[in-house]
Amino acid sequence: MTVTKSTPEGSQLISHLTAVSRGHVRLDHAPRLPLAPGHVRVRVAYVGICHSDTAMVREGQGPFPARLGHEVSGIISESEDPKLPQGTRVAAYISDGYATEVQVPSERIIPLHPGCSLADAALSEPLACAIGGVEMLDLAGTPHAVLVGAGFMGLLALRLMVCRGLPVTVVEPRKRTRDLAISWGAEAALAPEEIPESMLADNPLVVEATGSPGGLELATSLAGIAGTLGILGYHQSGRGLRTVDMEAWNYRALRVLSLHHRSTGDVMRWMDRAQRLSANRVVVPSELVDRHVPLSELPELFMNGEKRDTVKSLLDLTSGVPE
């Protein structure tokens, strides 16, 4: 993967990440433009670094060039909207957030509850996705669930299911994240090789949150007759192509659900709920952050990828940004 850094000139410049082509990213510096009608200007504080972004560059899933970054928080620095005055702490639902500053349509802005930190606000978008996914599941009367994959999204889904009183067994190869799953409320956390034979094809609800072919295969093997297989993992590797055991799906009459959403209105509503859950310490996604990355190191992260044990990284632009 190639990293390019362009050279800034002048004082009114905005720095941002650009994905140029497969395996090629760079930091660009562009002039600050006048505020567009119906928009507010946000000085970015944090951006959650999403696997879908790094995978998009690694897999060459254009179009290119592209701006990336959709897990964004910051402080309004310019606004003509009386409901969103300068100084308001916000979360923003956009797609060009890896930047020092962004212009955001007012309808894509969520003012923050006083108890929600800017770090948690940036993570309100992935938490919103987990909220929407869990809402698709019929948890009433479900005696227990199995969660395959305890990465960042899996742990968020775990916490939401546990908060609704559902006993959850987690299957995860990494010991560190198995331990996190227990601390976040899992009834048990097993490595794949520890799964007892009695657990196979015997669970009413299995949620797959790995995004990998092996994880999907394992989740299928755990779902019982007339059970539900919920797919929360975002399958991008190999351009998302997967081979599934349709005989098992058909024989066991599985209800297979994609736990993903594309309604902007729904995501905005769930983001608002997410930041309130964080403010009230019900689900605090910033507790899972184990790496803060300055903008200067962001291209290297895209080039080298995350370490295997990393749960969540945040682009941290908070120098001089009040909490």
Coordinates of C-alpha atoms in Angstrom, one line a residue:
M1 CA 0.0 0.0 0.0
T2 CA 1.3 3.5 -0.9
V3 CA 1.1 6.5 1.4
T4 CA 1.4 10.0 -0.1
K5 CA 1.6 13.3 1.8
S6 CA 0.9 16.5 0.0
T7 CA 2.4 19.7 1.4
P8 CA 0.1 22.3 3.0
E9 CA 0.5 26.0 2.0
G10 CA -1.2 28.9 3.7
S11 CA -3.1 29.1 7.0
Q12 CA -6.8 28.4 6.0
L13 CA -6.3 24.8 5.0
I14 CA -8.3 21.7 5.9
S15 CA -6.4 18.4 6.1
H16 CA -8.2 15.2 5.1
L17 CA -7.5 11.7 4.0
T18 CA -8.1 10.7 0.4
A19 CA -8.3 7.1 -0.8
V20 CA -6.6 7.4 -4.3
S21 CA -6.8 3.8 -5.5
R22 CA -6.4 0.3 -4.3
G23 CA -3.8 0.3 -1.6
H24 CA -3.0 4.0 -2.1
V25 CA -4.1 6.8 0.4
R26 CA -2.7 10.2 1.1
L27 CA -3.2 13.3 3.3
D28 CA -4.5 16.2 1.3
H29 CA -4.7 19.9 2.3
A30 CA -7.5 22.0 0.7
P31 CA -8.6 25.6 1.2
R32 CA -11.5 26.2 3.6
L33 CA -14.6 26.9 1.4
P34 CA -17.4 29.3 2.4
L35 CA -20.2 27.7 4.4
A36 CA -22.8 26.1 2.1
P37 CA -26.5 27.0 2.6
G38 CA -28.2 24.6 5.1
H39 CA -24.9 23.4 6.5
V40 CA -22.9 23.9 9.7
R41 CA -19.1 23.8 10.0
V42 CA -17.8 21.3 12.5
R43 CA -14.3 21.2 13.9
V44 CA -13.7 17.4 14.1
A45 CA -12.7 15.9 17.5
Y46 CA -12.8 12.2 16.9
V47 CA -13.5 9.8 14.1
G48 CA -14.0 6.1 14.6
I49 CA -11.8 4.1 12.3
C50 CA -14.1 1.6 10.7
H51 CA -13.0 -1.7 9.3
S52 CA -15.3 -1.1 6.3
D53 CA -13.1 1.9 5.3
T54 CA -9.7 0.1 5.7
A55 CA -11.1 -2.9 3.9
M56 CA -12.5 -0.7 1.1
V57 CA -9.0 0.6 0.4
R58 CA -7.3 -2.8 0.8
E59 CA -9.8 -4.6 -1.4
G60 CA -9.9 -1.8 -4.0
Q61 CA -13.6 -1.2 -3.7
G62 CA -13.9 2.2 -5.4
P63 CA -14.9 4.5 -6.9
F64 CA -11.7 6.4 -6.4
P65 CA -10.6 8.9 -5.4
A66 CA -12.8 8.9 -2.3
R67 CA -13.2 10.7 1.0
L68 CA -13.9 8.4 3.9
G69 CA -15.0 8.5 7.5
H70 CA -18.5 8.1 8.9
E71 CA -18.1 7.9 12.7
V72 CA -17.7 11.6 13.5
S73 CA -18.0 13.9 16.5
G74 CA -16.9 17.5 17.0
I75 CA -17.9 21.1 17.8
I76 CA -19.8 23.5 15.6
S77 CA -17.4 26.3 14.6
E78 CA -19.8 28.2 12.2
S79 CA -23.5 28.1 11.8
E80 CA -26.4 30.2 10.6
D81 CA -28.9 27.8 12.1
P82 CA -30.3 29.2 15.5
K83 CA -31.0 25.6 16.6
L84 CA -27.3 24.6 16.1
P85 CA -25.3 27.6 17.4
Q86 CA -21.5 27.8 17.4
G87 CA -20.0 25.8 20.2
T88 CA -22.6 23.0 20.2
R89 CA -21.0 19.5 20.7
V90 CA -22.4 17.2 18.0
A91 CA -22.3 13.8 16.3
A92 CA -22.4 13.9 12.5
Y93 CA -23.6 11.3 10.0
I94 CA -21.4 11.9 7.0
S95 CA -19.0 10.0 4.7
D96 CA -16.0 12.4 4.6
G97 CA -15.1 12.6 8.3
Y98 CA -11.3 11.8 8.3
A99 CA -10.6 15.5 8.3
T100 CA -9.8 18.4 10.6
E101 CA -13.0 20.1 9.6
V102 CA -16.2 19.2 7.7
Q103 CA -19.3 20.9 6.4
V104 CA -22.4 18.9 7.4
P105 CA -26.0 19.4 6.4
S106 CA -28.0 20.5 9.4
E107 CA -30.3 17.5 9.2
R108 CA -27.3 15.2 9.6
I109 CA -26.3 16.7 12.9
I110 CA -27.2 15.4 16.4
P111 CA -26.6 17.7 19.4
L112 CA -25.2 15.8 22.3
H113 CA -26.6 15.0 25.7
P114 CA -24.5 16.8 28.3
G115 CA -23.3 13.4 29.7
C116 CA -22.1 12.0 26.3
S117 CA -18.4 12.4 25.7
L118 CA -17.1 13.4 22.3
A119 CA -15.4 10.0 22.0
D120 CA -18.7 8.2 22.6
A121 CA -20.4 10.6 20.2
A122 CA -18.1 9.5 17.4
L123 CA -19.1 5.9 18.1
S124 CA -22.8 6.6 18.1
E125 CA -23.0 5.6 14.4
P126 CA -21.7 2.0 14.9
L127 CA -23.7 1.7 18.1
A128 CA -26.7 2.8 16.1
C129 CA -26.0 0.0 13.6
A130 CA -26.0 -2.5 16.5
I131 CA -29.2 -1.0 17.9
G132 CA -30.9 -1.4 14.5
G133 CA -29.6 -5.0 14.1
V134 CA -30.7 -6.1 17.5
E135 CA -34.2 -4.5 16.9
M136 CA -34.6 -6.8 13.9
L137 CA -34.3 -9.9 16.2
D138 CA -37.4 -11.4 17.9
L139 CA -36.0 -11.6 21.4
A140 CA -39.3 -12.1 23.2
G141 CA -39.4 -15.7 24.4
T142 CA -35.9 -16.5 23.1
P143 CA -34.2 -18.4 26.0
H144 CA -30.7 -17.7 25.0
A145 CA -28.4 -16.6 22.1
V146 CA -25.0 -17.4 20.7
L147 CA -22.8 -14.5 19.4
V148 CA -20.0 -15.6 17.0
G149 CA -17.4 -12.9 17.0
A150 CA -16.6 -10.4 19.9
G151 CA -15.0 -7.6 17.9
F152 CA -16.2 -4.1 18.3
M153 CA -19.6 -4.6 16.7
G154 CA -20.1 -7.9 18.3
L155 CA -19.4 -6.5 21.8
L156 CA -21.9 -3.7 21.2
A157 CA -24.6 -6.2 20.1
L158 CA -23.7 -8.3 23.1
R159 CA -24.3 -5.4 25.5
L160 CA -27.6 -4.5 23.9
M161 CA -28.9 -8.1 24.1
V162 CA -27.7 -8.5 27.7
C163 CA -29.4 -5.2 28.7
R164 CA -32.7 -6.8 27.4
G165 CA -32.2 -9.7 29.7
L166 CA -31.0 -12.3 27.2
P167 CA -28.3 -14.8 28.3
V168 CA -25.6 -14.8 25.6
T169 CA -22.8 -17.2 25.0
V170 CA -19.9 -15.7 23.0
V171 CA -17.6 -17.7 20.6
E172 CA -14.4 -15.8 19.9
P173 CA -10.8 -17.0 19.2
R174 CA -9.0 -14.1 20.9
K175 CA -8.7 -14.5 24.7
R176 CA -8.5 -10.8 25.3
T177 CA -11.9 -10.2 23.6
R178 CA -13.4 -13.2 25.3
D179 CA -12.4 -11.6 28.6
L180 CA -14.0 -8.3 27.4
A181 CA -17.2 -10.2 26.5
I182 CA -17.4 -11.6 30.0
S183 CA -16.9 -8.1 31.5
W184 CA -19.7 -6.8 29.2
G185 CA -22.2 -9.4 30.4
A186 CA -21.7 -12.6 28.4
E187 CA -22.9 -15.7 30.3
A188 CA -19.9 -17.6 28.9
A189 CA -17.2 -17.1 26.3
L190 CA -15.7 -20.0 24.4
A191 CA -12.9 -20.4 21.9
P192 CA -14.1 -22.2 18.8
E193 CA -12.2 -25.3 19.7
E194 CA -14.0 -25.4 23.1
I195 CA -17.5 -25.7 21.6
P196 CA -19.1 -28.9 22.9
E197 CA -20.8 -31.2 20.4
S198 CA -24.1 -30.8 22.3
M199 CA -24.1 -27.1 21.3
L200 CA -24.1 -27.7 17.6
A201 CA -27.3 -27.2 15.7
D202 CA -29.1 -26.5 19.0
N203 CA -29.5 -22.8 19.4
P204 CA -32.6 -20.7 18.7
L205 CA -30.7 -17.5 17.9
V206 CA -27.2 -17.2 16.5
V207 CA -25.7 -13.8 15.6
E208 CA -22.7 -13.8 13.4
A209 CA -20.4 -10.7 13.9
T210 CA -17.1 -11.7 12.3
G211 CA -17.5 -10.7 8.7
S212 CA -15.4 -13.8 7.7
P213 CA -16.3 -16.9 5.7
G214 CA -15.2 -19.1 8.6
G215 CA -17.3 -17.2 11.1
L216 CA -20.4 -17.5 8.9
E217 CA -19.8 -21.2 8.6
L218 CA -19.4 -21.6 12.3
A219 CA -22.5 -19.6 13.1
T220 CA -24.5 -21.8 10.6
S221 CA -23.3 -24.9 12.4
L222 CA -24.7 -23.6 15.7
A223 CA -28.2 -22.6 14.7
G224 CA -30.9 -25.0 15.6
I225 CA -34.1 -26.3 13.8
A226 CA -36.3 -23.3 13.0
G227 CA -33.7 -21.0 14.5
T228 CA -32.7 -17.5 13.5
L229 CA -29.3 -16.7 12.0
G230 CA -28.6 -13.0 12.1
I231 CA -25.7 -11.7 10.0
L232 CA -24.2 -8.6 11.6
G233 CA -20.8 -9.0 10.2
Y234 CA -19.9 -6.7 7.3
H235 CA -18.6 -9.2 4.7
Q236 CA -16.0 -7.4 2.5
S237 CA -13.1 -9.7 2.1
G238 CA -13.0 -11.4 -1.3
R239 CA -15.4 -8.8 -2.5
G240 CA -18.0 -10.2 -0.2
L241 CA -18.4 -13.5 -2.0
R242 CA -19.4 -16.3 0.3
T243 CA -20.3 -20.0 -0.1
V244 CA -23.0 -21.0 2.3
D245 CA -24.4 -24.4 3.3
M246 CA -27.8 -24.1 1.8
E247 CA -28.6 -27.7 2.6
A248 CA -28.2 -26.9 6.3
W249 CA -30.1 -23.6 6.0
N250 CA -33.0 -25.4 4.2
Y251 CA -33.0 -28.6 6.3
R252 CA -33.1 -26.7 9.6
A253 CA -35.6 -24.1 8.2
L254 CA -33.4 -21.3 9.3
R255 CA -34.6 -17.7 9.4
V256 CA -31.6 -15.8 8.0
L257 CA -31.6 -12.1 8.5
S258 CA -29.2 -9.4 7.3
L259 CA -29.0 -7.1 10.3
H260 CA -28.0 -4.1 8.3
H261 CA -29.9 -0.9 7.4
R262 CA -29.7 1.8 4.8
S263 CA -32.4 4.3 5.9
T264 CA -30.8 7.6 6.9
G265 CA -33.8 8.5 9.1
D266 CA -33.5 5.2 11.0
V267 CA -29.8 5.6 11.5
M268 CA -30.1 9.2 12.7
R269 CA -32.8 8.1 15.2
W270 CA -30.7 5.3 16.5
M271 CA -27.6 7.5 16.7
D272 CA -29.6 9.9 19.0
R273 CA -30.6 6.9 21.1
A274 CA -27.0 5.6 21.1
Q275 CA -25.6 8.9 22.4
R276 CA -28.2 8.9 25.2
L277 CA -27.4 5.3 26.1
S278 CA -23.7 6.4 26.4
A279 CA -24.6 9.5 28.4
N280 CA -26.5 7.3 30.9
R281 CA -23.6 4.7 31.0
V282 CA -25.8 1.9 29.7
V283 CA -23.5 1.2 26.7
V284 CA -20.2 3.1 26.7
P285 CA -18.4 2.2 23.4
S286 CA -15.4 4.4 24.3
E287 CA -14.5 1.7 26.9
L288 CA -13.6 -0.5 24.0
V289 CA -11.2 1.9 22.4
D290 CA -7.6 0.7 22.7
R291 CA -5.8 3.0 20.3
H292 CA -5.8 6.8 19.6
V293 CA -4.4 7.7 16.3
P294 CA -3.2 11.2 15.3
L295 CA -4.0 12.4 11.7
S296 CA -0.3 12.1 10.7
E297 CA -0.4 8.4 11.5
L298 CA -3.7 7.6 9.8
P299 CA -2.2 6.7 6.4
E300 CA 0.1 4.2 8.1
L301 CA -2.8 2.5 9.7
F302 CA -4.5 2.2 6.4
M303 CA -1.3 0.8 4.9
N304 CA -0.4 -1.7 7.6
G305 CA -3.9 -2.5 9.1
E306 CA -4.9 -2.9 12.7
K307 CA -3.1 -5.3 15.0
R308 CA -5.0 -8.5 15.6
D309 CA -5.9 -7.8 19.2
T310 CA -7.1 -4.2 18.5
V311 CA -10.8 -3.8 19.2
K312 CA -11.3 -0.2 18.2
S313 CA -9.2 2.8 17.1
L314 CA -10.1 6.5 17.1
L315 CA -8.7 9.2 15.0
D316 CA -7.9 11.8 17.7
L317 CA -8.0 15.5 16.7
T318 CA -8.8 16.8 20.1
S319 CA -5.7 19.0 20.6
G320 CA -7.2 22.4 21.5
V321 CA -10.8 21.0 21.3
P322 CA -12.6 21.4 24.6
E323 CA -14.7 18.4 25.8

